[in-house]
CSV table of C-alpha atoms and ligand atoms in Angstrom, one decimal:
chain,number,residue,atom,x,y,z
A,1,UNK,CA,38.7,145.4,61.8
A,2,UNK,CA,37.6,144.2,65.1
A,3,UNK,CA,38.2,141.0,66.7
A,4,UNK,CA,35.9,138.5,68.2
A,5,UNK,CA,37.1,135.8,69.9
A,6,UNK,CA,36.6,133.1,70.5
A,7,UNK,CA,34.0,133.1,67.4
A,8,UNK,CA,32.2,129.4,66.7
A,9,UNK,CA,31.8,128.2,63.7
A,10,UNK,CA,28.1,129.6,62.5
A,11,UNK,CA,26.4,130.8,65.8
A,12,UNK,CA,27.9,133.5,67.0
A,13,UNK,CA,28.2,132.4,70.5
A,14,UNK,CA,31.2,132.7,72.0
A,15,UNK,CA,31.4,129.3,74.1
A,16,UNK,CA,30.7,126.7,71.3
A,17,UNK,CA,33.2,124.8,70.1
A,18,UNK,CA,34.3,122.5,66.7
A,19,UNK,CA,33.7,118.8,66.4
A,20,UNK,CA,37.1,118.5,67.9
A,21,UNK,CA,36.4,119.9,71.0
A,22,UNK,CA,38.1,123.5,70.0
A,23,UNK,CA,37.1,126.8,69.0
A,24,UNK,CA,37.8,128.7,66.5
A,25,UNK,CA,39.4,132.8,66.0
A,26,UNK,CA,39.1,134.7,64.4
A,27,UNK,CA,40.9,138.6,63.6
A,28,UNK,CA,40.2,140.4,60.7
A,29,UNK,CA,39.5,138.8,57.3
A,30,UNK,CA,41.7,136.0,59.2
A,31,UNK,CA,40.7,133.1,60.1
A,32,UNK,CA,41.8,130.0,61.9
A,33,UNK,CA,40.7,126.7,63.5
A,34,UNK,CA,42.5,123.9,64.3
A,35,UNK,CA,41.4,119.4,64.6
A,36,UNK,CA,43.1,116.7,65.3
A,37,UNK,CA,45.8,116.4,63.1
A,38,UNK,CA,46.2,119.8,61.9
A,39,UNK,CA,45.9,124.1,61.7
A,40,UNK,CA,43.7,125.8,59.0
A,41,UNK,CA,44.1,129.5,58.5
A,42,UNK,CA,41.6,131.1,55.6
A,43,UNK,CA,41.9,134.9,54.7
A,44,UNK,CA,40.3,136.2,51.4
A,45,UNK,CA,42.8,135.1,48.9
A,46,UNK,CA,43.8,131.9,50.2
A,47,UNK,CA,43.9,128.8,52.7
A,48,UNK,CA,45.8,127.7,54.8
A,49,UNK,CA,47.4,123.8,56.5
A,50,UNK,CA,49.9,123.4,59.3
A,51,UNK,CA,51.0,120.8,61.4
A,52,UNK,CA,49.3,121.8,64.9
A,53,UNK,CA,52.4,120.6,66.7
A,54,UNK,CA,54.5,122.9,64.2
A,55,UNK,CA,51.9,126.0,64.6
A,56,UNK,CA,51.6,125.9,68.5
A,57,UNK,CA,55.4,125.7,69.2
A,58,UNK,CA,55.8,129.0,66.9
A,59,UNK,CA,52.5,130.2,68.3
A,60,UNK,CA,54.0,130.7,71.7
A,61,UNK,CA,57.2,132.2,70.8
A,62,UNK,CA,55.5,134.7,69.0
A,63,UNK,CA,53.2,135.6,72.1
A,64,UNK,CA,55.5,134.7,74.1
A,65,UNK,CA,58.8,137.0,72.6
A,66,UNK,CA,55.7,140.6,71.6
A,67,UNK,CA,56.1,139.6,67.8
A,68,UNK,CA,60.0,139.3,68.3
A,69,UNK,CA,62.4,141.5,66.1
A,70,UNK,CA,61.0,141.6,62.6
A,71,UNK,CA,59.0,139.2,61.0
A,72,UNK,CA,58.4,135.8,62.7
A,73,UNK,CA,57.4,133.1,59.5
A,74,UNK,CA,55.2,130.9,61.4
A,75,UNK,CA,56.6,128.7,57.8
A,76,UNK,CA,57.1,129.4,53.8
A,77,UNK,CA,53.0,130.7,54.3
A,78,UNK,CA,52.1,132.6,57.8
A,79,UNK,CA,53.8,134.8,60.3
A,80,UNK,CA,54.1,138.5,62.2
A,81,UNK,CA,56.6,141.2,61.0
A,82,UNK,CA,56.5,143.4,65.0
A,83,UNK,CA,56.3,147.4,64.2
A,84,UNK,CA,56.9,148.1,67.2
A,85,UNK,CA,53.2,148.9,68.8
A,86,UNK,CA,51.3,147.1,65.8
A,87,UNK,CA,51.6,144.4,64.3
A,88,UNK,CA,51.1,142.7,60.4
A,89,UNK,CA,49.3,139.2,60.4
A,90,UNK,CA,50.6,138.1,56.3
A,91,UNK,CA,50.3,134.9,54.4
A,92,UNK,CA,51.9,134.3,51.3
A,93,UNK,CA,53.6,138.0,52.3
A,94,UNK,CA,57.1,136.8,51.6
A,95,UNK,CA,56.0,134.3,49.2
A,96,UNK,CA,57.6,134.6,45.8
A,97,UNK,CA,54.7,132.1,44.3
A,98,UNK,CA,52.0,133.5,46.4
A,99,UNK,CA,53.0,137.0,45.8
A,100,UNK,CA,53.2,136.5,42.7
A,101,UNK,CA,50.0,135.1,42.1
A,102,UNK,CA,48.2,137.9,43.9
A,103,UNK,CA,46.9,136.2,47.1
A,104,UNK,CA,48.8,137.3,49.6
A,105,UNK,CA,47.1,138.8,52.7
A,106,UNK,CA,47.8,141.2,55.1
A,107,UNK,CA,46.0,142.9,58.1
A,108,UNK,CA,48.3,145.8,60.0
A,109,UNK,CA,47.3,145.0,63.6
A,110,UNK,CA,47.1,147.0,67.5
A,111,UNK,CA,49.7,144.4,69.2
A,112,UNK,CA,47.8,144.4,72.0
A,113,UNK,CA,44.6,142.8,70.5
A,114,UNK,CA,46.6,140.3,68.3
A,115,UNK,CA,48.6,139.5,71.1
A,116,UNK,CA,45.4,139.1,73.6
A,117,UNK,CA,44.1,136.8,70.8
A,118,UNK,CA,46.7,134.8,70.1
A,119,UNK,CA,47.0,134.4,74.0
A,120,UNK,CA,43.3,132.7,74.1
A,121,UNK,CA,44.4,130.7,70.5
A,122,UNK,CA,47.7,129.5,72.4
A,123,UNK,CA,45.6,128.4,75.7
A,124,UNK,CA,42.4,126.7,73.4
A,125,UNK,CA,44.4,124.7,71.4
A,126,UNK,CA,46.8,124.4,74.1
A,127,UNK,CA,46.3,120.4,75.7
A,128,UNK,CA,47.4,118.6,79.6
A,129,UNK,CA,49.8,117.2,77.3
A,130,UNK,CA,51.9,119.6,75.1
A,131,UNK,CA,54.5,121.9,76.6
A,132,UNK,CA,55.2,123.9,72.9
A,133,UNK,CA,58.5,125.2,74.4
A,134,UNK,CA,59.6,122.3,75.9
A,135,UNK,CA,61.8,119.9,73.1
A,136,UNK,CA,60.1,116.5,71.1
A,137,UNK,CA,61.9,114.6,73.2
A,138,UNK,CA,60.7,116.1,76.5
A,139,UNK,CA,56.9,116.9,75.7
A,140,UNK,CA,53.5,114.9,74.8
A,141,UNK,CA,51.7,115.4,72.1
A,142,UNK,CA,49.4,118.3,70.6
A,143,UNK,CA,47.2,116.2,69.0
A,144,UNK,CA,43.8,115.2,69.6
A,145,UNK,CA,41.0,115.7,71.1
A,146,UNK,CA,40.9,119.1,73.6
A,147,UNK,CA,41.8,117.3,76.3
A,148,UNK,CA,42.3,120.0,78.9
A,149,UNK,CA,44.8,122.9,79.2
A,150,UNK,CA,48.6,123.2,80.5
A,151,UNK,CA,48.7,126.6,81.8
A,152,UNK,CA,51.4,126.2,83.4
A,153,UNK,CA,53.7,125.9,80.5
A,154,UNK,CA,52.2,128.5,78.2
A,155,UNK,CA,52.5,131.8,80.8
A,156,UNK,CA,56.5,130.0,81.8
A,157,UNK,CA,58.0,133.4,83.1
A,158,UNK,CA,60.2,135.0,80.0
A,159,UNK,CA,63.2,136.3,81.8
A,160,UNK,CA,64.4,139.2,81.4
A,161,UNK,CA,67.5,140.7,83.2
A,162,UNK,CA,68.0,144.7,84.1
A,163,UNK,CA,71.3,144.3,84.8
A,164,UNK,CA,72.5,140.2,85.0
A,165,UNK,CA,71.1,137.5,86.5
A,166,UNK,CA,72.4,136.7,90.1
A,167,UNK,CA,72.9,140.7,90.5
A,168,UNK,CA,70.7,141.7,93.9
A,169,UNK,CA,67.1,142.2,92.7
A,170,UNK,CA,67.7,140.8,89.1
A,171,UNK,CA,67.1,137.4,87.8
A,172,UNK,CA,68.3,134.6,89.9
A,173,UNK,CA,69.7,131.8,89.7
A,174,UNK,CA,68.7,128.0,88.5
A,175,UNK,CA,68.8,125.6,90.8
A,176,UNK,CA,67.5,121.8,91.9
A,177,UNK,CA,65.1,123.6,95.0
A,178,UNK,CA,63.6,126.3,92.4
A,179,UNK,CA,62.3,123.4,90.1
A,180,UNK,CA,65.5,123.6,87.3
A,181,UNK,CA,67.5,120.4,87.6
A,182,UNK,CA,70.2,119.7,84.8
A,183,UNK,CA,68.2,118.6,81.6
A,184,UNK,CA,70.3,115.1,80.7
A,185,UNK,CA,72.3,116.1,77.9
A,186,UNK,CA,74.6,118.1,80.1
A,187,UNK,CA,74.6,116.0,83.3
A,188,UNK,CA,78.5,116.5,82.5
A,189,UNK,CA,78.6,120.7,82.3
A,190,UNK,CA,80.7,121.6,85.3
A,191,UNK,CA,78.5,123.3,88.2
A,192,UNK,CA,80.8,124.8,90.4
A,193,UNK,CA,79.7,129.3,90.9
A,194,UNK,CA,83.3,132.0,90.2
A,195,UNK,CA,83.9,133.2,93.5
A,196,UNK,CA,83.1,137.0,94.4
A,197,UNK,CA,85.6,138.5,97.3
A,198,UNK,CA,83.8,141.7,97.2
A,199,UNK,CA,85.9,144.9,98.9
A,200,UNK,CA,83.4,145.6,101.9
A,201,UNK,CA,80.8,148.6,101.2
A,202,UNK,CA,81.0,146.9,96.4
A,203,UNK,CA,78.7,143.5,97.9
A,204,UNK,CA,75.3,144.7,96.0
A,205,UNK,CA,77.7,146.2,92.9
A,206,UNK,CA,79.4,143.0,92.2
A,207,UNK,CA,78.0,139.4,90.6
A,208,UNK,CA,78.9,136.7,88.5
A,209,UNK,CA,78.4,133.4,87.8
A,210,UNK,CA,77.9,130.1,85.8
A,211,UNK,CA,77.0,130.4,83.2
A,212,UNK,CA,76.8,127.0,81.3
A,213,UNK,CA,75.5,125.6,84.4
A,214,UNK,CA,72.9,127.8,84.1
A,215,UNK,CA,71.6,126.9,80.9
A,216,UNK,CA,72.1,123.6,81.5
A,217,UNK,CA,69.5,123.9,84.1
A,218,UNK,CA,67.0,125.4,81.1
A,219,UNK,CA,63.4,123.7,80.8
A,220,UNK,CA,62.6,125.3,77.0
A,221,UNK,CA,64.5,125.4,74.3
A,222,UNK,CA,64.7,127.5,71.5
A,223,UNK,CA,63.8,130.6,74.5
A,224,UNK,CA,66.1,133.1,74.5
A,225,UNK,CA,66.3,134.8,77.4
A,226,UNK,CA,68.3,138.4,79.0
A,227,UNK,CA,71.2,136.9,81.5
A,228,UNK,CA,72.4,140.6,80.7
A,229,UNK,CA,72.6,143.7,79.6
A,230,UNK,CA,74.5,147.4,78.4
A,231,UNK,CA,73.1,149.9,76.8
A,232,UNK,CA,71.5,148.0,73.8
A,233,UNK,CA,73.4,145.4,74.1
A,234,UNK,CA,71.8,142.4,75.3
A,235,UNK,CA,72.6,138.4,75.5
A,236,UNK,CA,70.3,136.4,75.0
A,237,UNK,CA,71.2,132.7,75.4
A,238,UNK,CA,69.4,129.4,74.7
A,239,UNK,CA,69.3,126.2,75.4
A,240,UNK,CA,68.5,124.4,71.9
A,241,UNK,CA,67.3,120.9,70.5
A,242,UNK,CA,65.4,119.7,67.8
A,243,UNK,CA,64.2,122.6,64.3
A,244,UNK,CA,63.9,126.5,65.7
A,245,UNK,CA,59.4,126.5,66.1
A,246,UNK,CA,59.8,129.8,63.5
A,247,UNK,CA,62.1,131.1,60.3
A,248,UNK,CA,63.1,134.5,61.5
A,249,UNK,CA,63.0,137.3,59.0
A,250,UNK,CA,65.4,139.8,60.9
A,251,UNK,CA,65.2,143.3,61.3
A,252,UNK,CA,68.3,144.1,62.2
A,253,UNK,CA,72.2,142.1,62.2
A,254,UNK,CA,71.9,139.4,65.2
A,255,UNK,CA,75.8,137.4,66.0
A,256,UNK,CA,75.2,133.3,66.8
A,257,UNK,CA,78.3,132.3,69.4
A,258,UNK,CA,77.9,128.3,69.2
A,259,UNK,CA,78.6,127.8,72.8
A,260,UNK,CA,78.5,124.1,72.9
A,261,UNK,CA,77.6,121.6,71.0
A,262,UNK,CA,76.3,122.2,67.1
A,263,UNK,CA,73.4,124.1,65.3
A,264,UNK,CA,73.0,124.5,60.8
A,265,UNK,CA,71.2,127.4,59.7
A,266,UNK,CA,69.1,127.2,57.0
A,267,UNK,CA,69.6,131.3,56.4
A,268,UNK,CA,67.4,132.3,52.8
A,269,UNK,CA,66.4,136.3,51.3
A,270,UNK,CA,63.7,137.9,53.9
A,271,UNK,CA,61.3,138.2,51.2
A,272,UNK,CA,61.5,136.0,49.0
A,273,UNK,CA,63.1,132.6,50.7
A,274,UNK,CA,65.5,132.3,48.1
A,275,UNK,CA,68.0,130.4,49.5
A,276,UNK,CA,71.1,132.6,50.3
A,277,UNK,CA,73.4,129.9,52.9
A,278,UNK,CA,74.2,126.9,54.8
A,279,UNK,CA,76.0,128.2,58.2
A,280,UNK,CA,77.2,125.3,60.0
A,281,UNK,CA,78.5,126.0,64.0
A,282,UNK,CA,80.0,124.1,65.9
A,283,UNK,CA,81.5,125.0,69.1
A,284,UNK,CA,82.8,127.7,69.5
A,285,UNK,CA,82.1,129.1,66.3
A,286,UNK,CA,81.3,132.6,65.6
A,287,UNK,CA,78.9,134.5,62.7
A,288,UNK,CA,76.3,137.8,62.3
A,289,UNK,CA,73.5,136.7,60.2
A,290,UNK,CA,72.7,139.7,58.7
A,291,UNK,CA,69.2,141.9,58.5
A,292,UNK,CA,68.5,141.3,54.9
A,293,UNK,CA,67.9,137.5,55.4
A,294,UNK,CA,65.5,134.5,57.2
A,295,UNK,CA,66.8,131.8,59.1
A,296,UNK,CA,66.0,128.7,61.0
A,297,UNK,CA,68.5,126.6,63.1
A,298,UNK,CA,68.2,121.9,62.9
A,299,UNK,CA,69.8,120.7,66.3
A,300,UNK,CA,70.6,117.5,66.8
A,301,UNK,CA,71.2,117.5,70.0
A,302,UNK,CA,70.9,120.1,73.4
A,303,UNK,CA,73.2,123.3,72.4
A,304,UNK,CA,74.1,126.0,74.0
A,305,UNK,CA,74.0,129.0,72.3
A,306,UNK,CA,74.5,133.0,73.3
A,307,UNK,CA,72.5,135.4,70.4
A,308,UNK,CA,73.9,138.9,71.0
A,309,UNK,CA,71.3,141.1,69.9
A,310,UNK,CA,71.4,145.2,69.6
A,311,UNK,CA,67.8,146.5,71.1
A,312,UNK,CA,68.2,149.6,69.5
A,313,UNK,CA,64.7,151.1,68.3
A,314,UNK,CA,66.1,153.0,65.5
A,315,UNK,CA,67.7,150.0,64.1
A,316,UNK,CA,64.5,148.8,62.1
A,317,UNK,CA,64.1,152.6,60.6
A,318,UNK,CA,67.8,153.1,59.6
A,319,UNK,CA,68.8,149.3,57.8
A,320,UNK,CA,64.8,150.2,56.1
A,321,UNK,CA,66.6,153.8,55.1
A,322,UNK,CA,69.9,152.7,54.0
A,323,UNK,CA,71.7,154.3,56.6
A,324,UNK,CA,73.1,151.9,57.9
A,325,UNK,CA,74.7,148.5,57.1
A,326,UNK,CA,72.2,145.5,56.3
A,327,UNK,CA,75.3,143.6,57.4
A,328,UNK,CA,77.7,144.3,60.6
A,329,UNK,CA,81.4,145.2,59.8
A,330,UNK,CA,83.6,145.4,56.7
A,331,UNK,CA,87.0,143.6,56.7
B,401,PHB,C1,66.7,133.4,66.1
B,401,PHB,O1,65.6,134.5,65.3
B,401,PHB,O2,67.6,134.3,66.3
B,401,PHB,C2,66.8,132.6,67.6
B,401,PHB,C3,65.0,132.3,67.6
B,401,PHB,C4,65.2,131.5,68.7
B,401,PHB,C5,67.1,131.1,69.2
B,401,PHB,C6,67.8,131.0,68.9
B,401,PHB,C7,67.8,132.0,67.7
B,401,PHB,O3,66.2,130.4,70.5
B,402,FE,FE1,66.7,135.3,64.3
């Protein structure tokens, strides 16, 4: 399989664009195109249409998160499965109706190849007005004719602490001066930092920071960042507003701690998409999402969520083979 990107319809010359000014992208037998409002995906047994703003928000996260843990469903039809080295690009694979009609289709692609293709598509299809990571209230339009690019937004630094934010040499704190003003919805969040009184000689070993203040200054939504690491235990807090742009299919258990406000989670069977639960999480609530579900969150106000991940590379196999249960705890 080859990645010929960008490939313009009909001509085979890389720089030809469609009537709206956008390139078409081909990945194996999949073809991706966009016009003023929609993204189109075709594969040998079918085709699909999505609103281009939703498509770009999902694409942005799939690229920035290196295909994340398990499955990233752009919607109920198209998405990716991370095999940590290769990625399945699928259509209808986790959709009962497509499966029964045998219209589903999957291609397995080396990660660098699909990442490069997705990056080019994101770059070409994101106009100067659109920030795929921002809340709908804080971005301009994704729609219309090709109009510049927004590379600063789509290539943002991804926060991944080695030990913890604020440790010497690690990810830094956010403030006005480094371009992180307090978000309009977190104006009431106290900004004071803890005082550290280290014994002489231990100054570089001791750190602490105000996580609420840190999160109140996040410019993006639905983008967990690693703020502290202890072996495979990763604290990945994030600020949420509107709808999680992907439906995440877990390959491991994830814990959610709702730090402020409220999120409603729609939880479905990971493979068929049949409805399993609706979980309403209010500030202080804790839940564990099982390893055999997919979920999408709805946050009516900007909220703070701590996603607690187990980063062990052994988990997908342990769970898929039944040696580890799909749920985290027996009571
Ligand atoms: C998740 O799929 O668990 C997830 C993804 C992004 C978020 C929050 C949760 O911002
Ligand atoms: Fe998830």
